[in-house]
């Protein structure tokens, strides 16, 4: 099987958009279609929840984000739940999938 080939311009664009999605503010992100892949920033961490275990055994932690009067709840799953996050600090959240409930 030949795995050495050149990507077309369209394929390069898709790859770039997947690995380096556009960065939106929280206000802009709130108007995006469901399940949009994006970066979010800058955002301030307002509060950090405790690590919990769901019925499937997966571990998660919820982080409340805020910026310019807009609030969002970010759920960290698996190894990401152990990221060092400090309340009150500003962050840019990279490569998330925005899926409002």
mmCIF file of N, CA and C in Angstrom:
data_model
loop_
_atom_site.group_PDB
_atom_site.id
_atom_site.type_symbol
_atom_site.label_atom_id
_atom_site.label_comp_id
_atom_site.label_asym_id
_atom_site.label_seq_id
_atom_site.Cartn_x
_atom_site.Cartn_y
_atom_site.Cartn_z
ATOM 1 N N UNK A 1 0.842 -1.173 0.000
ATOM 2 C CA UNK A 1 0.000 0.000 0.000
ATOM 3 C C UNK A 1 0.890 1.240 0.000
ATOM 4 N N UNK A 2 0.667 2.120 -0.921
ATOM 5 C CA UNK A 2 1.446 3.349 -1.030
ATOM 6 C C UNK A 2 0.860 4.410 -0.102
ATOM 7 N N UNK A 3 1.653 4.848 0.871
ATOM 8 C CA UNK A 3 1.187 5.895 1.787
ATOM 9 C C UNK A 3 1.866 7.231 1.522
ATOM 10 N N UNK A 4 2.679 7.287 0.503
ATOM 11 C CA UNK A 4 3.358 8.529 0.138
ATOM 12 C C UNK A 4 2.607 9.179 -1.019
ATOM 13 N N UNK A 5 1.912 10.258 -0.729
ATOM 14 C CA UNK A 5 1.177 10.964 -1.765
ATOM 15 C C UNK A 5 1.018 12.413 -1.341
ATOM 16 N N UNK A 6 0.748 13.272 -2.300
ATOM 17 C CA UNK A 6 0.540 14.690 -2.018
ATOM 18 C C UNK A 6 -0.936 14.955 -1.810
ATOM 19 N N UNK A 7 -1.235 15.835 -0.863
ATOM 20 C CA UNK A 7 -2.620 16.231 -0.630
ATOM 21 C C UNK A 7 -3.023 17.316 -1.613
ATOM 22 N N UNK A 8 -4.284 17.305 -1.986
ATOM 23 C CA UNK A 8 -4.806 18.394 -2.811
ATOM 24 C C UNK A 8 -4.951 19.626 -1.924
ATOM 25 N N UNK A 9 -5.167 20.785 -2.518
ATOM 26 C CA UNK A 9 -5.350 22.017 -1.745
ATOM 27 C C UNK A 9 -6.556 21.904 -0.817
ATOM 28 N N UNK A 10 -7.640 21.283 -1.274
ATOM 29 C CA UNK A 10 -8.833 21.108 -0.441
ATOM 30 C C UNK A 10 -8.524 20.205 0.750
ATOM 31 N N UNK A 11 -7.783 19.126 0.527
ATOM 32 C CA UNK A 11 -7.417 18.221 1.618
ATOM 33 C C UNK A 11 -6.507 18.918 2.629
ATOM 34 N N UNK A 12 -5.596 19.768 2.141
ATOM 35 C CA UNK A 12 -4.730 20.538 3.038
ATOM 36 C C UNK A 12 -5.555 21.499 3.888
ATOM 37 N N UNK A 13 -6.565 22.122 3.278
ATOM 38 C CA UNK A 13 -7.433 23.050 4.006
ATOM 39 C C UNK A 13 -8.205 22.316 5.102
ATOM 40 N N UNK A 14 -8.740 21.144 4.785
ATOM 41 C CA UNK A 14 -9.481 20.346 5.766
ATOM 42 C C UNK A 14 -8.560 19.947 6.918
ATOM 43 N N UNK A 15 -7.347 19.512 6.598
ATOM 44 C CA UNK A 15 -6.388 19.121 7.637
ATOM 45 C C UNK A 15 -6.061 20.308 8.547
ATOM 46 N N UNK A 16 -5.819 21.461 7.960
ATOM 47 C CA UNK A 16 -5.506 22.660 8.739
ATOM 48 C C UNK A 16 -6.665 23.053 9.637
ATOM 49 N N UNK A 17 -7.887 23.043 9.101
ATOM 50 C CA UNK A 17 -9.057 23.415 9.898
ATOM 51 C C UNK A 17 -9.306 22.425 11.029
ATOM 52 N N UNK A 18 -8.948 21.159 10.842
ATOM 53 C CA UNK A 18 -9.139 20.156 11.892
ATOM 54 C C UNK A 18 -8.121 20.339 13.021
ATOM 55 N N UNK A 19 -6.852 20.484 12.663
ATOM 56 C CA UNK A 19 -5.801 20.567 13.673
ATOM 57 C C UNK A 19 -5.575 21.976 14.210
ATOM 58 N N UNK A 20 -5.965 22.992 13.472
ATOM 59 C CA UNK A 20 -5.787 24.383 13.908
ATOM 60 C C UNK A 20 -7.060 25.173 13.640
ATOM 61 N N UNK A 21 -8.137 24.837 14.350
ATOM 62 C CA UNK A 21 -9.396 25.540 14.086
ATOM 63 C C UNK A 21 -9.306 27.013 14.475
ATOM 64 N N UNK A 22 -10.199 27.804 13.919
ATOM 65 C CA UNK A 22 -10.248 29.240 14.171
ATOM 66 C C UNK A 22 -10.529 29.502 15.650
ATOM 67 N N UNK A 23 -9.946 30.576 16.179
ATOM 68 C CA UNK A 23 -10.179 30.973 17.565
ATOM 69 C C UNK A 23 -11.334 31.961 17.619
ATOM 70 N N UNK A 24 -12.303 31.683 18.491
ATOM 71 C CA UNK A 24 -13.484 32.528 18.662
ATOM 72 C C UNK A 24 -13.528 33.063 20.083
ATOM 73 N N UNK A 25 -14.188 34.211 20.256
ATOM 74 C CA UNK A 25 -14.496 34.679 21.607
ATOM 75 C C UNK A 25 -15.689 33.870 22.101
ATOM 76 N N UNK A 26 -15.983 33.954 23.383
ATOM 77 C CA UNK A 26 -17.130 33.211 23.911
ATOM 78 C C UNK A 26 -18.428 33.715 23.300
ATOM 79 N N UNK A 27 -18.537 35.020 23.076
ATOM 80 C CA UNK A 27 -19.753 35.568 22.474
ATOM 81 C C UNK A 27 -19.931 35.045 21.052
ATOM 82 N N UNK A 28 -18.852 34.997 20.275
ATOM 83 C CA UNK A 28 -18.929 34.472 18.908
ATOM 84 C C UNK A 28 -19.278 32.988 18.910
ATOM 85 N N UNK A 29 -18.673 32.232 19.816
ATOM 86 C CA UNK A 29 -18.894 30.784 19.863
ATOM 87 C C UNK A 29 -20.335 30.442 20.196
ATOM 88 N N UNK A 30 -21.005 31.294 20.958
ATOM 89 C CA UNK A 30 -22.384 30.992 21.359
ATOM 90 C C UNK A 30 -23.350 31.003 20.184
ATOM 91 N N UNK A 31 -22.959 31.605 19.066
ATOM 92 C CA UNK A 31 -23.845 31.639 17.898
ATOM 93 C C UNK A 31 -23.444 30.628 16.819
ATOM 94 N N UNK A 32 -22.461 29.784 17.091
ATOM 95 C CA UNK A 32 -22.014 28.796 16.105
ATOM 96 C C UNK A 32 -22.950 27.595 16.073
ATOM 97 N N UNK A 33 -22.993 26.893 14.940
ATOM 98 C CA UNK A 33 -23.792 25.669 14.876
ATOM 99 C C UNK A 33 -23.242 24.620 15.843
ATOM 100 N N UNK A 34 -24.105 23.731 16.267
ATOM 101 C CA UNK A 34 -23.725 22.676 17.198
ATOM 102 C C UNK A 34 -22.616 21.804 16.618
ATOM 103 N N UNK A 35 -21.761 21.313 17.493
ATOM 104 C CA UNK A 35 -20.654 20.406 17.153
ATOM 105 C C UNK A 35 -19.652 21.027 16.187
ATOM 106 N N UNK A 36 -19.327 22.289 16.419
ATOM 107 C CA UNK A 36 -18.299 22.985 15.656
ATOM 108 C C UNK A 36 -16.968 22.822 16.373
ATOM 109 N N UNK A 37 -15.920 22.462 15.642
ATOM 110 C CA UNK A 37 -14.578 22.325 16.221
ATOM 111 C C UNK A 37 -13.933 23.706 16.224
ATOM 112 N N UNK A 38 -13.396 24.138 17.386
ATOM 113 C CA UNK A 38 -12.879 25.498 17.496
ATOM 114 C C UNK A 38 -11.855 25.630 18.604
ATOM 115 N N UNK A 39 -11.223 26.802 18.643
ATOM 116 C CA UNK A 39 -10.417 27.232 19.778
ATOM 117 C C UNK A 39 -11.185 28.368 20.427
ATOM 118 N N UNK A 40 -11.044 28.519 21.724
ATOM 119 C CA UNK A 40 -11.810 29.507 22.469
ATOM 120 C C UNK A 40 -10.848 30.341 23.294
ATOM 121 N N UNK A 41 -10.919 31.656 23.135
ATOM 122 C CA UNK A 41 -10.026 32.433 23.965
ATOM 123 C C UNK A 41 -10.075 33.907 23.684
ATOM 124 N N UNK A 42 -9.523 34.692 24.550
ATOM 125 C CA UNK A 42 -9.105 34.277 25.883
ATOM 126 C C UNK A 42 -10.311 34.133 26.802
ATOM 127 N N UNK A 43 -10.205 33.241 27.759
ATOM 128 C CA UNK A 43 -11.273 33.022 28.735
ATOM 129 C C UNK A 43 -10.652 32.995 30.128
ATOM 130 N N UNK A 44 -11.449 33.385 31.111
ATOM 131 C CA UNK A 44 -10.988 33.341 32.494
ATOM 132 C C UNK A 44 -11.644 32.165 33.199
ATOM 133 N N UNK A 45 -10.866 31.427 33.961
ATOM 134 C CA UNK A 45 -11.405 30.321 34.749
ATOM 135 C C UNK A 45 -12.020 30.910 36.008
ATOM 136 N N UNK A 46 -13.330 30.727 36.178
ATOM 137 C CA UNK A 46 -14.041 31.238 37.347
ATOM 138 C C UNK A 46 -14.009 30.246 38.496
ATOM 139 N N UNK A 47 -14.263 28.974 38.202
ATOM 140 C CA UNK A 47 -14.239 27.955 39.252
ATOM 141 C C UNK A 47 -13.866 26.611 38.651
ATOM 142 N N UNK A 48 -13.342 25.750 39.508
ATOM 143 C CA UNK A 48 -12.889 24.426 39.090
ATOM 144 C C UNK A 48 -13.580 23.401 39.974
ATOM 145 N N UNK A 49 -14.311 22.487 39.351
ATOM 146 C CA UNK A 49 -15.014 21.461 40.113
ATOM 147 C C UNK A 49 -14.100 20.323 40.527
ATOM 148 N N UNK A 50 -14.623 19.479 41.383
ATOM 149 C CA UNK A 50 -13.897 18.288 41.826
ATOM 150 C C UNK A 50 -13.939 17.225 40.728
ATOM 151 N N UNK A 51 -12.962 16.341 40.728
ATOM 152 C CA UNK A 51 -12.951 15.223 39.793
ATOM 153 C C UNK A 51 -14.057 14.247 40.183
ATOM 154 N N UNK A 52 -14.830 13.820 39.193
ATOM 155 C CA UNK A 52 -15.907 12.870 39.432
ATOM 156 C C UNK A 52 -15.802 11.684 38.498
ATOM 157 N N UNK A 53 -16.529 10.635 38.824
ATOM 158 C CA UNK A 53 -16.557 9.427 38.004
ATOM 159 C C UNK A 53 -17.990 9.216 37.538
ATOM 160 N N UNK A 54 -18.184 9.038 36.224
ATOM 161 C CA UNK A 54 -19.517 8.787 35.680
ATOM 162 C C UNK A 54 -19.780 7.280 35.662
ATOM 163 N N UNK A 55 -21.000 6.888 35.319
ATOM 164 C CA UNK A 55 -21.412 5.479 35.390
ATOM 165 C C UNK A 55 -20.568 4.546 34.523
ATOM 166 N N UNK A 56 -19.956 5.070 33.466
ATOM 167 C CA UNK A 56 -19.121 4.233 32.599
ATOM 168 C C UNK A 56 -17.712 4.047 33.150
ATOM 169 N N UNK A 57 -17.403 4.741 34.253
ATOM 170 C CA UNK A 57 -16.067 4.658 34.833
ATOM 171 C C UNK A 57 -15.142 5.767 34.375
ATOM 172 N N UNK A 58 -15.584 6.586 33.423
ATOM 173 C CA UNK A 58 -14.766 7.700 32.951
ATOM 174 C C UNK A 58 -14.679 8.775 34.030
ATOM 175 N N UNK A 59 -13.518 9.402 34.105
ATOM 176 C CA UNK A 59 -13.318 10.467 35.081
ATOM 177 C C UNK A 59 -13.424 11.811 34.372
ATOM 178 N N UNK A 60 -14.005 12.799 35.078
ATOM 179 C CA UNK A 60 -14.172 14.113 34.471
ATOM 180 C C UNK A 60 -14.112 15.191 35.544
ATOM 181 N N UNK A 61 -13.909 16.427 35.079
ATOM 182 C CA UNK A 61 -13.911 17.588 35.961
ATOM 183 C C UNK A 61 -14.501 18.753 35.181
ATOM 184 N N UNK A 62 -15.361 19.520 35.820
ATOM 185 C CA UNK A 62 -15.989 20.662 35.157
ATOM 186 C C UNK A 62 -15.293 21.951 35.573
ATOM 187 N N UNK A 63 -15.088 22.828 34.584
ATOM 188 C CA UNK A 63 -14.443 24.112 34.798
ATOM 189 C C UNK A 63 -15.382 25.185 34.271
ATOM 190 N N UNK A 64 -15.707 26.175 35.106
ATOM 191 C CA UNK A 64 -16.574 27.268 34.661
ATOM 192 C C UNK A 64 -15.692 28.370 34.088
ATOM 193 N N UNK A 65 -16.000 28.762 32.840
ATOM 194 C CA UNK A 65 -15.263 29.803 32.135
ATOM 195 C C UNK A 65 -16.124 31.050 32.020
ATOM 196 N N UNK A 66 -15.481 32.215 31.916
ATOM 197 C CA UNK A 66 -16.225 33.462 31.745
ATOM 198 C C UNK A 66 -15.372 34.464 30.985
ATOM 199 N N UNK A 67 -16.052 35.323 30.229
ATOM 200 C CA UNK A 67 -15.388 36.446 29.583
ATOM 201 C C UNK A 67 -16.454 37.401 29.090
ATOM 202 N N UNK A 68 -16.302 38.672 29.420
ATOM 203 C CA UNK A 68 -17.194 39.740 28.967
ATOM 204 C C UNK A 68 -18.663 39.419 29.225
ATOM 205 N N UNK A 69 -18.970 38.916 30.407
ATOM 206 C CA UNK A 69 -20.354 38.647 30.784
ATOM 207 C C UNK A 69 -20.946 37.363 30.232
ATOM 208 N N UNK A 70 -20.172 36.586 29.487
ATOM 209 C CA UNK A 70 -20.639 35.309 28.949
ATOM 210 C C UNK A 70 -19.981 34.183 29.746
ATOM 211 N N UNK A 71 -20.774 33.177 30.114
ATOM 212 C CA UNK A 71 -20.272 32.057 30.908
ATOM 213 C C UNK A 71 -20.429 30.753 30.125
ATOM 214 N N UNK A 72 -19.539 29.809 30.396
ATOM 215 C CA UNK A 72 -19.616 28.490 29.762
ATOM 216 C C UNK A 72 -19.072 27.457 30.736
ATOM 217 N N UNK A 73 -19.541 26.244 30.591
ATOM 218 C CA UNK A 73 -19.064 25.133 31.406
ATOM 219 C C UNK A 73 -18.272 24.201 30.497
ATOM 220 N N UNK A 74 -17.016 23.990 30.818
ATOM 221 C CA UNK A 74 -16.131 23.122 30.042
ATOM 222 C C UNK A 74 -15.903 21.846 30.845
ATOM 223 N N UNK A 75 -16.161 20.704 30.239
ATOM 224 C CA UNK A 75 -15.934 19.424 30.904
ATOM 225 C C UNK A 75 -14.634 18.825 30.395
ATOM 226 N N UNK A 76 -13.717 18.550 31.317
ATOM 227 C CA UNK A 76 -12.442 17.919 30.993
ATOM 228 C C UNK A 76 -12.577 16.426 31.253
ATOM 229 N N UNK A 77 -12.251 15.607 30.248
ATOM 230 C CA UNK A 77 -12.406 14.150 30.341
ATOM 231 C C UNK A 77 -11.047 13.473 30.333
ATOM 232 N N UNK A 78 -10.980 12.297 30.945
ATOM 233 C CA UNK A 78 -9.773 11.467 30.881
ATOM 234 C C UNK A 78 -8.564 12.174 31.454
ATOM 235 N N UNK A 79 -7.429 12.075 30.768
ATOM 236 C CA UNK A 79 -6.193 12.661 31.286
ATOM 237 C C UNK A 79 -6.251 14.183 31.324
ATOM 238 N N UNK A 80 -7.114 14.806 30.507
ATOM 239 C CA UNK A 80 -7.225 16.260 30.517
ATOM 240 C C UNK A 80 -7.765 16.779 31.850
ATOM 241 N N UNK A 81 -8.472 15.935 32.593
ATOM 242 C CA UNK A 81 -9.013 16.369 33.884
ATOM 243 C C UNK A 81 -7.899 16.709 34.858
ATOM 244 N N UNK A 82 -6.683 16.209 34.603
ATOM 245 C CA UNK A 82 -5.548 16.454 35.490
ATOM 246 C C UNK A 82 -4.728 17.680 35.096
ATOM 247 N N UNK A 83 -5.160 18.409 34.066
ATOM 248 C CA UNK A 83 -4.428 19.610 33.665
ATOM 249 C C UNK A 83 -4.380 20.596 34.823
ATOM 250 N N UNK A 84 -3.267 21.287 34.944
ATOM 251 C CA UNK A 84 -3.139 22.288 36.001
ATOM 252 C C UNK A 84 -3.858 23.557 35.551
ATOM 253 N N UNK A 85 -4.993 23.817 36.163
ATOM 254 C CA UNK A 85 -5.818 24.975 35.833
ATOM 255 C C UNK A 85 -5.955 25.805 37.099
ATOM 256 N N UNK A 86 -5.755 27.125 36.980
ATOM 257 C CA UNK A 86 -5.791 28.013 38.134
ATOM 258 C C UNK A 86 -6.965 28.973 37.996
ATOM 259 N N UNK A 87 -7.822 29.006 39.017
ATOM 260 C CA UNK A 87 -8.963 29.930 39.005
ATOM 261 C C UNK A 87 -8.448 31.368 38.949
ATOM 262 N N UNK A 88 -9.107 32.186 38.115
ATOM 263 C CA UNK A 88 -8.733 33.585 37.957
ATOM 264 C C UNK A 88 -7.763 33.848 36.823
ATOM 265 N N UNK A 89 -7.112 32.812 36.306
ATOM 266 C CA UNK A 89 -6.149 32.967 35.210
ATOM 267 C C UNK A 89 -6.858 32.984 33.860
ATOM 268 N N UNK A 90 -6.209 33.608 32.862
ATOM 269 C CA UNK A 90 -6.717 33.627 31.488
ATOM 270 C C UNK A 90 -6.079 32.497 30.692
ATOM 271 N N UNK A 91 -6.885 31.856 29.847
ATOM 272 C CA UNK A 91 -6.415 30.742 29.024
ATOM 273 C C UNK A 91 -7.001 30.851 27.621
ATOM 274 N N UNK A 92 -6.367 30.174 26.684
ATOM 275 C CA UNK A 92 -6.946 29.909 25.369
ATOM 276 C C UNK A 92 -7.169 28.403 25.323
ATOM 277 N N UNK A 93 -8.389 27.994 25.046
ATOM 278 C CA UNK A 93 -8.737 26.579 25.005
ATOM 279 C C UNK A 93 -8.597 26.118 23.559
ATOM 280 N N UNK A 94 -7.707 25.178 23.313
ATOM 281 C CA UNK A 94 -7.416 24.715 21.953
ATOM 282 C C UNK A 94 -8.202 23.464 21.603
ATOM 283 N N UNK A 95 -8.651 23.406 20.361
ATOM 284 C CA UNK A 95 -9.244 22.223 19.747
ATOM 285 C C UNK A 95 -10.314 21.554 20.604
ATOM 286 N N UNK A 96 -11.426 22.232 20.751
ATOM 287 C CA UNK A 96 -12.572 21.649 21.439
ATOM 288 C C UNK A 96 -13.722 21.532 20.457
ATOM 289 N N UNK A 97 -14.677 20.712 20.789
ATOM 290 C CA UNK A 97 -15.876 20.591 19.970
ATOM 291 C C UNK A 97 -17.023 21.196 20.757
ATOM 292 N N UNK A 98 -17.617 22.250 20.196
ATOM 293 C CA UNK A 98 -18.684 22.995 20.855
ATOM 294 C C UNK A 98 -20.008 22.296 20.590
ATOM 295 N N UNK A 99 -20.583 21.688 21.614
ATOM 296 C CA UNK A 99 -21.857 20.974 21.491
ATOM 297 C C UNK A 99 -22.795 21.430 22.604
ATOM 298 N N UNK A 100 -23.570 22.497 22.375
ATOM 299 C CA UNK A 100 -24.488 22.963 23.421
ATOM 300 C C UNK A 100 -25.588 21.941 23.660
ATOM 301 N N UNK A 101 -26.086 21.924 24.886
ATOM 302 C CA UNK A 101 -27.151 20.978 25.245
ATOM 303 C C UNK A 101 -28.489 21.443 24.742
#
